[in-house]
Amino acid sequence: MTTAIPPFPLWSLAALGLASLCSLHCVAFVPPPQAATTSSTVVRGPFLHRDVPSSTTTTGQSSPIFSTKEGSTTSKNLEVVKLALKRPRGASVGVEYAPLPSADDGADSLIGDLSILSMQLRKSKCAAIWTPYAASVGAIAAEQEGSRGDFPGPVPVIYSGSMEEGGGRCAGAAAVVLEYSRDCADVELLGEVGIVWKVNTVDELRRFVDAEKGAGGVVLLSRDMLPQTVEEEGDVAAELRETLSALPRSVVTVAPLTAMLPENGEISLGKHYASLGVSSLLLEGACVGDEEDARYGQYAIEEIGKKSSSSFSITGLTGSTNGHFGVSSHGGETKW
């Protein structure tokens, strides 16, 4: 007599197969015994007012999360800054907020609403807001962060002042400016705050590129490296053009540009810098804390991006603040 073999349930086969598959995946993804893990030790980050993980791992090897002279790893914040400053064609334009003290109320009294100015600069397609004034970083960064999910979205805030004087008040800065030629003993305390290295010579720029080993970074060029006029096509311009053309695409270069030059000279000079291969322009002194900051910022950003330029017509309030008054042109407009 033949005994019938009970059918094996299909769900049992499926369960057996799934269990086998899971066991194989578990074996495949077991980390190696010597894998580095982040230490629980924390250090105080002076710019973020928070605890940040130490850059030392349990293997005893350095694993920096910021860009350094020796390292080639960049922070997430620095990548955000690079994306904001880099354009597929031409140069982006960033604006500096460098408020001057009120003549009547002392050094701590500033004219204008920072949140409104921050919003207006963002809508003017400003690539980044730079400031040497530590007390303004938090307010600008908070307004920018509040625009997340909107269009246009937030732009990075870069602190360009002294670390000794303003480091503890710069919560919200995406990056800070440091001199490449000077030793920065507290650089590790920056945590994930990005570093924009200021270089003073072409040789320093080349050393920076060699040290980064392809990781790239953001470099602020010294004024001594730049031609001071459009007509200046001597050794300075030629050497800069040659150097910039040889840089890796991962390196973003920023050229400072004085705002409100006579006869709107900053517009033509900015276009000249862009033609030399500079990635981004920094309009220094564009916003000084008066009612015309946003108007001038929008004008300069738009005009530098145009093939032809027009004059900036203004009432002179900025001149009353920074001492730079305009003169009437033949067309009745005010040129700076």
Tab-separated table of C-alpha atoms in Angstrom:
chain	number	residue	atom	x	y	z
A	1	MET	CA	0.000	0.000	0.000
A	2	THR	CA	1.473	3.334	-1.011
A	3	THR	CA	1.394	6.141	1.561
A	4	ALA	CA	0.612	9.594	0.109
A	5	ILE	CA	3.128	12.306	0.886
A	6	PRO	CA	1.386	15.394	2.190
A	7	PRO	CA	1.914	18.425	-0.025
A	8	PHE	CA	4.540	20.885	1.233
A	9	PRO	CA	2.900	24.310	1.689
A	10	LEU	CA	3.996	26.902	-0.829
A	11	TRP	CA	4.268	29.550	1.858
A	12	SER	CA	6.837	27.396	3.640
A	13	LEU	CA	8.995	27.332	0.522
A	14	ALA	CA	8.744	31.099	0.221
A	15	ALA	CA	9.659	31.584	3.878
A	16	LEU	CA	12.625	29.257	3.546
A	17	GLY	CA	13.886	31.112	0.483
A	18	LEU	CA	13.467	34.508	2.163
A	19	ALA	CA	15.319	33.356	5.258
A	20	SER	CA	18.189	32.051	3.153
A	21	LEU	CA	18.351	35.279	1.181
A	22	CYS	CA	18.395	37.381	4.364
A	23	SER	CA	21.166	35.292	5.854
A	24	LEU	CA	23.250	35.755	2.725
A	25	HIS	CA	22.757	39.540	2.842
A	26	CYS	CA	23.620	39.642	6.531
A	27	VAL	CA	26.888	37.874	5.864
A	28	ALA	CA	27.686	40.070	2.883
A	29	PHE	CA	27.262	43.369	4.759
A	30	VAL	CA	29.048	42.567	8.021
A	31	PRO	CA	31.612	45.392	8.423
A	32	PRO	CA	35.276	44.460	8.684
A	33	PRO	CA	36.663	44.204	12.214
A	34	GLN	CA	38.949	47.221	11.786
A	35	ALA	CA	36.333	49.593	10.346
A	36	ALA	CA	36.703	53.087	11.746
A	37	THR	CA	33.922	54.487	13.883
A	38	THR	CA	33.490	58.017	15.085
A	39	SER	CA	34.674	58.674	18.604
A	40	SER	CA	32.137	59.796	21.163
A	41	THR	CA	34.451	62.628	22.199
A	42	VAL	CA	33.036	66.002	21.305
A	43	VAL	CA	34.564	69.416	20.918
A	44	ARG	CA	32.854	72.767	21.078
A	45	GLY	CA	32.310	74.368	17.678
A	46	PRO	CA	32.681	78.144	18.093
A	47	PHE	CA	30.739	79.025	14.946
A	48	LEU	CA	27.750	76.732	15.414
A	49	HIS	CA	27.290	76.884	19.202
A	50	ARG	CA	26.885	73.112	19.305
A	51	ASP	CA	28.828	69.952	19.951
A	52	VAL	CA	30.395	68.383	16.867
A	53	PRO	CA	31.982	64.927	16.519
A	54	SER	CA	35.712	64.747	16.934
A	55	SER	CA	37.673	64.118	13.752
A	56	THR	CA	39.657	61.327	15.437
A	57	THR	CA	38.441	57.776	14.836
A	58	THR	CA	38.897	54.645	16.931
A	59	THR	CA	41.615	53.505	14.553
A	60	GLY	CA	43.679	56.519	15.603
A	61	GLN	CA	43.711	57.964	12.083
A	62	SER	CA	42.619	61.471	11.233
A	63	SER	CA	39.331	61.657	9.337
A	64	PRO	CA	38.623	65.365	8.783
A	65	ILE	CA	35.132	66.507	7.821
A	66	PHE	CA	36.336	69.888	6.644
A	67	SER	CA	38.705	71.171	4.013
A	68	THR	CA	42.240	71.724	5.289
A	69	LYS	CA	45.573	72.610	3.760
A	70	GLU	CA	46.726	69.026	4.084
A	71	GLY	CA	43.431	67.190	3.611
A	72	SER	CA	41.303	66.629	0.536
A	73	THR	CA	37.931	66.140	2.225
A	74	THR	CA	35.358	68.915	2.056
A	75	SER	CA	32.387	69.433	4.332
A	76	LYS	CA	28.792	69.239	3.203
A	77	ASN	CA	28.411	72.963	3.859
A	78	LEU	CA	31.336	73.752	1.589
A	79	GLU	CA	29.763	71.687	-1.189
A	80	VAL	CA	26.623	73.817	-0.809
A	81	VAL	CA	28.737	76.958	-1.142
A	82	LYS	CA	30.485	75.589	-4.232
A	83	LEU	CA	27.167	74.794	-5.906
A	84	ALA	CA	25.863	78.279	-5.120
A	85	LEU	CA	28.912	80.074	-6.512
A	86	LYS	CA	29.535	77.954	-9.604
A	87	ARG	CA	27.641	78.798	-12.797
A	88	PRO	CA	27.543	76.782	-16.043
A	89	ARG	CA	28.468	79.957	-17.919
A	90	GLY	CA	29.882	83.232	-16.715
A	91	ALA	CA	30.482	84.294	-13.139
A	92	SER	CA	28.021	84.417	-10.274
A	93	VAL	CA	27.776	87.535	-8.102
A	94	GLY	CA	27.817	87.603	-4.318
A	95	VAL	CA	27.132	90.684	-2.210
A	96	GLU	CA	28.898	91.859	0.925
A	97	TYR	CA	26.958	93.302	3.838
A	98	ALA	CA	29.395	95.576	5.673
A	99	PRO	CA	27.332	98.031	7.731
A	100	LEU	CA	28.784	101.337	8.779
A	101	PRO	CA	27.977	102.788	12.212
A	102	SER	CA	25.325	105.431	12.465
A	103	ALA	CA	26.854	108.841	12.946
A	104	ASP	CA	24.314	109.680	15.652
A	105	ASP	CA	23.746	106.479	17.616
A	106	GLY	CA	27.216	104.928	17.789
A	107	ALA	CA	28.878	101.859	16.317
A	108	ASP	CA	26.169	99.363	17.276
A	109	SER	CA	23.309	101.193	15.598
A	110	LEU	CA	22.573	99.981	12.067
A	111	ILE	CA	20.072	101.273	9.537
A	112	GLY	CA	17.622	98.909	7.878
A	113	ASP	CA	16.007	95.537	8.427
A	114	LEU	CA	18.354	92.621	7.848
A	115	SER	CA	15.593	90.108	7.189
A	116	ILE	CA	14.094	92.277	4.452
A	117	LEU	CA	17.496	92.922	2.874
A	118	SER	CA	18.315	89.215	3.017
A	119	MET	CA	15.069	88.362	1.239
A	120	GLN	CA	15.567	91.038	-1.425
A	121	LEU	CA	19.112	89.939	-2.186
A	122	ARG	CA	17.990	86.326	-2.556
A	123	LYS	CA	15.260	87.342	-5.004
A	124	SER	CA	17.853	89.356	-6.938
A	125	LYS	CA	19.711	86.087	-7.687
A	126	CYS	CA	22.562	86.855	-5.325
A	127	ALA	CA	24.859	83.803	-5.180
A	128	ALA	CA	25.925	84.301	-1.551
A	129	ILE	CA	25.861	86.920	1.188
A	130	TRP	CA	29.265	87.706	2.649
A	131	THR	CA	29.777	89.738	5.811
A	132	PRO	CA	32.666	90.650	8.124
A	133	TYR	CA	30.135	91.692	10.769
A	134	ALA	CA	29.635	88.732	13.117
A	135	ALA	CA	26.473	90.064	14.743
A	136	SER	CA	24.603	90.011	11.415
A	137	VAL	CA	25.318	86.369	10.512
A	138	GLY	CA	22.596	84.828	12.658
A	139	ALA	CA	19.799	87.109	11.438
A	140	ILE	CA	20.699	86.704	7.753
A	141	ALA	CA	21.141	82.944	8.049
A	142	ALA	CA	17.806	82.571	9.868
A	143	GLU	CA	15.956	84.429	7.109
A	144	GLN	CA	17.636	82.379	4.420
A	145	GLU	CA	16.842	79.109	6.181
A	146	GLY	CA	13.211	80.186	6.454
A	147	SER	CA	13.003	80.283	2.649
A	148	ARG	CA	13.811	76.578	2.307
A	149	GLY	CA	11.234	75.031	-0.005
A	150	ASP	CA	10.491	78.381	-1.676
A	151	PHE	CA	11.765	79.756	-4.980
A	152	PRO	CA	14.339	81.112	-4.998
A	153	GLY	CA	15.688	79.031	-2.152
A	154	PRO	CA	18.239	80.004	0.498
A	155	VAL	CA	21.715	81.260	-0.375
A	156	PRO	CA	24.755	80.576	1.833
A	157	VAL	CA	26.044	83.106	4.331
A	158	ILE	CA	29.840	83.436	4.479
A	159	TYR	CA	31.602	85.087	7.413
A	160	SER	CA	34.688	87.004	6.299
A	161	GLY	CA	35.656	88.722	9.541
A	162	SER	CA	38.098	87.893	12.308
A	163	MET	CA	37.709	84.532	14.024
A	164	GLU	CA	39.132	85.958	17.237
A	165	GLU	CA	36.607	88.792	17.338
A	166	GLY	CA	33.512	87.133	15.917
A	167	GLY	CA	33.957	83.373	15.970
A	168	GLY	CA	31.604	82.799	18.878
A	169	ARG	CA	28.786	84.825	17.306
A	170	CYS	CA	28.656	83.262	13.854
A	171	ALA	CA	26.028	80.577	14.296
A	172	GLY	CA	24.491	79.833	10.904
A	173	ALA	CA	27.508	80.609	8.715
A	174	ALA	CA	27.907	78.081	5.919
A	175	ALA	CA	31.582	78.971	5.557
A	176	VAL	CA	34.268	81.259	6.936
A	177	VAL	CA	37.227	82.955	5.254
A	178	LEU	CA	40.706	82.034	6.498
A	179	GLU	CA	44.141	83.149	5.308
A	180	TYR	CA	45.904	80.287	3.537
A	181	SER	CA	49.324	81.673	4.426
A	182	ARG	CA	48.625	81.738	8.178
A	183	ASP	CA	48.507	78.840	10.609
A	184	CYS	CA	45.018	78.292	12.039
A	185	ALA	CA	45.401	76.307	15.228
A	186	ASP	CA	41.663	76.103	15.930
A	187	VAL	CA	40.592	75.030	12.451
A	188	GLU	CA	39.341	71.647	13.683
A	189	LEU	CA	36.840	73.383	15.954
A	190	LEU	CA	34.914	74.563	12.908
A	191	GLY	CA	33.243	71.177	12.532
A	192	GLU	CA	31.205	71.103	9.322
A	193	VAL	CA	31.526	74.818	8.663
A	194	GLY	CA	33.172	75.194	5.259
A	195	ILE	CA	36.429	77.061	4.753
A	196	VAL	CA	37.056	79.597	2.005
A	197	TRP	CA	40.824	79.958	1.753
A	198	LYS	CA	42.143	83.416	0.886
A	199	VAL	CA	45.300	83.253	-1.224
A	200	ASN	CA	47.635	86.174	-1.816
A	201	THR	CA	49.737	84.913	-4.719
A	202	VAL	CA	49.455	82.644	-7.715
A	203	ASP	CA	51.984	80.353	-6.053
A	204	GLU	CA	49.707	79.960	-3.014
A	205	LEU	CA	46.807	79.134	-5.321
A	206	ARG	CA	48.842	76.414	-7.002
A	207	ARG	CA	49.907	74.985	-3.636
A	208	PHE	CA	46.274	74.874	-2.556
A	209	VAL	CA	45.293	72.945	-5.675
A	210	ASP	CA	48.140	70.475	-5.157
A	211	ALA	CA	47.186	69.946	-1.494
A	212	GLU	CA	43.524	69.328	-2.289
A	213	LYS	CA	44.435	66.512	-4.691
A	214	GLY	CA	41.355	66.875	-6.854
A	215	ALA	CA	38.796	67.444	-4.086
A	216	GLY	CA	38.527	71.105	-4.973
A	217	GLY	CA	37.422	73.950	-2.749
A	218	VAL	CA	36.623	77.660	-2.710
A	219	VAL	CA	39.419	80.217	-2.973
A	220	LEU	CA	39.169	83.976	-2.440
A	221	LEU	CA	41.767	85.757	-4.555
A	222	SER	CA	43.724	88.675	-3.154
A	223	ARG	CA	43.369	92.041	-4.873
A	224	ASP	CA	47.091	91.928	-5.610
A	225	MET	CA	46.426	89.004	-7.959
A	226	LEU	CA	43.847	90.925	-10.005
A	227	PRO	CA	44.126	93.640	-12.665
A	228	GLN	CA	42.755	96.912	-11.343
A	229	THR	CA	41.360	98.161	-14.657
A	230	VAL	CA	39.852	96.638	-17.771
A	231	GLU	CA	42.665	98.105	-19.845
A	232	GLU	CA	45.335	96.421	-17.731
A	233	GLU	CA	46.363	93.469	-19.886
A	234	GLY	CA	49.915	93.089	-18.653
A	235	ASP	CA	51.662	90.309	-16.777
A	236	VAL	CA	49.093	90.239	-13.953
A	237	ALA	CA	46.130	89.575	-16.216
A	238	ALA	CA	48.032	87.164	-18.441
A	239	GLU	CA	49.352	85.102	-15.534
A	240	LEU	CA	45.927	84.993	-13.887
A	241	ARG	CA	44.192	83.912	-17.083
A	242	GLU	CA	46.732	81.128	-17.637
A	243	THR	CA	46.502	79.927	-14.029
A	244	LEU	CA	42.700	79.915	-13.895
A	245	SER	CA	42.406	78.049	-17.180
A	246	ALA	CA	44.576	75.239	-15.763
A	247	LEU	CA	42.592	74.798	-12.528
A	248	PRO	CA	40.443	71.702	-11.968
A	249	ARG	CA	36.729	72.256	-12.400
A	250	SER	CA	36.272	71.378	-8.727
A	251	VAL	CA	38.035	74.597	-7.654
A	252	VAL	CA	35.822	77.689	-7.332
A	253	THR	CA	37.608	81.046	-7.455
A	254	VAL	CA	36.175	84.287	-6.082
A	255	ALA	CA	37.411	87.751	-7.044
A	256	PRO	CA	36.700	90.767	-4.790
A	257	LEU	CA	35.269	93.790	-6.533
A	258	THR	CA	34.787	97.241	-5.011
A	259	ALA	CA	31.194	98.397	-5.300
A	260	MET	CA	30.074	101.787	-6.609
A	261	LEU	CA	33.176	102.731	-8.562
A	262	PRO	CA	33.138	105.980	-10.551
A	263	GLU	CA	31.240	105.726	-13.833
A	264	ASN	CA	29.899	102.286	-12.787
A	265	GLY	CA	33.377	100.874	-13.296
A	266	GLU	CA	32.636	97.813	-11.152
A	267	ILE	CA	30.317	96.492	-13.870
A	268	SER	CA	32.901	96.478	-16.660
A	269	LEU	CA	35.645	95.304	-14.288
A	270	GLY	CA	33.458	92.455	-13.059
A	271	LYS	CA	32.830	91.325	-16.622
A	272	HIS	CA	36.571	91.503	-17.247
A	273	TYR	CA	37.294	89.241	-14.277
A	274	ALA	CA	34.687	86.795	-15.540
A	275	SER	CA	36.346	86.750	-18.958
A	276	LEU	CA	39.635	85.824	-17.291
A	277	GLY	CA	38.001	82.714	-15.863
A	278	VAL	CA	36.952	83.750	-12.336
A	279	SER	CA	34.046	81.641	-11.038
A	280	SER	CA	32.358	84.214	-8.814
A	281	LEU	CA	32.532	87.904	-7.964
A	282	LEU	CA	32.261	89.461	-4.517
A	283	LEU	CA	30.872	93.001	-4.472
A	284	GLU	CA	32.607	94.428	-1.426
A	285	GLY	CA	30.831	97.298	0.292
A	286	ALA	CA	27.680	96.870	-1.795
A	287	CYS	CA	25.401	96.952	1.241
A	288	VAL	CA	26.307	99.420	3.966
A	289	GLY	CA	23.068	99.579	5.931
A	290	ASP	CA	20.986	102.185	4.128
A	291	GLU	CA	17.727	102.132	2.182
A	292	GLU	CA	19.338	101.686	-1.219
A	293	ASP	CA	21.298	98.515	-0.478
A	294	ALA	CA	18.800	96.199	-2.144
A	295	ARG	CA	18.382	98.435	-5.189
A	296	TYR	CA	22.081	98.670	-5.814
A	297	GLY	CA	22.627	94.957	-5.230
A	298	GLN	CA	19.939	94.051	-7.747
A	299	TYR	CA	21.314	96.547	-10.267
A	300	ALA	CA	24.893	95.283	-10.027
A	301	ILE	CA	23.929	91.603	-10.240
A	302	GLU	CA	21.763	92.180	-13.304
A	303	GLU	CA	24.203	94.449	-15.125
A	304	ILE	CA	27.251	92.225	-14.671
A	305	GLY	CA	25.267	89.406	-16.287
A	306	LYS	CA	24.260	91.511	-19.288
A	307	LYS	CA	26.194	92.007	-22.506
A	308	SER	CA	25.625	95.754	-22.320
A	309	SER	CA	25.396	97.882	-19.201
A	310	SER	CA	23.464	100.918	-18.083
A	311	SER	CA	24.096	103.482	-15.382
A	312	PHE	CA	22.768	103.228	-11.861
A	313	SER	CA	20.390	106.065	-11.088
A	314	ILE	CA	20.181	106.808	-7.383
A	315	THR	CA	19.153	109.639	-5.080
A	316	GLY	CA	22.377	109.860	-3.116
A	317	LEU	CA	21.328	108.297	0.195
A	318	THR	CA	24.142	105.771	-0.094
A	319	GLY	CA	26.564	108.634	-0.519
A	320	SER	CA	25.380	110.127	2.751
A	321	THR	CA	26.267	106.843	4.432
A	322	ASN	CA	29.550	105.853	2.816
A	323	GLY	CA	30.729	109.229	1.510
A	324	HIS	CA	30.545	108.171	-2.145
A	325	PHE	CA	28.229	110.545	-3.988
A	326	GLY	CA	27.353	110.204	-7.657
A	327	VAL	CA	27.675	112.726	-10.474
A	328	SER	CA	25.099	113.461	-13.158
A	329	SER	CA	25.730	111.973	-16.566
A	330	HIS	CA	24.830	113.449	-19.932
A	331	GLY	CA	21.615	111.409	-19.882
A	332	GLY	CA	20.455	112.824	-16.571
A	333	GLU	CA	21.244	109.655	-14.606
A	334	THR	CA	23.552	109.425	-11.629
A	335	LYS	CA	26.761	107.518	-12.206
A	336	TRP	CA	28.920	106.244	-9.364
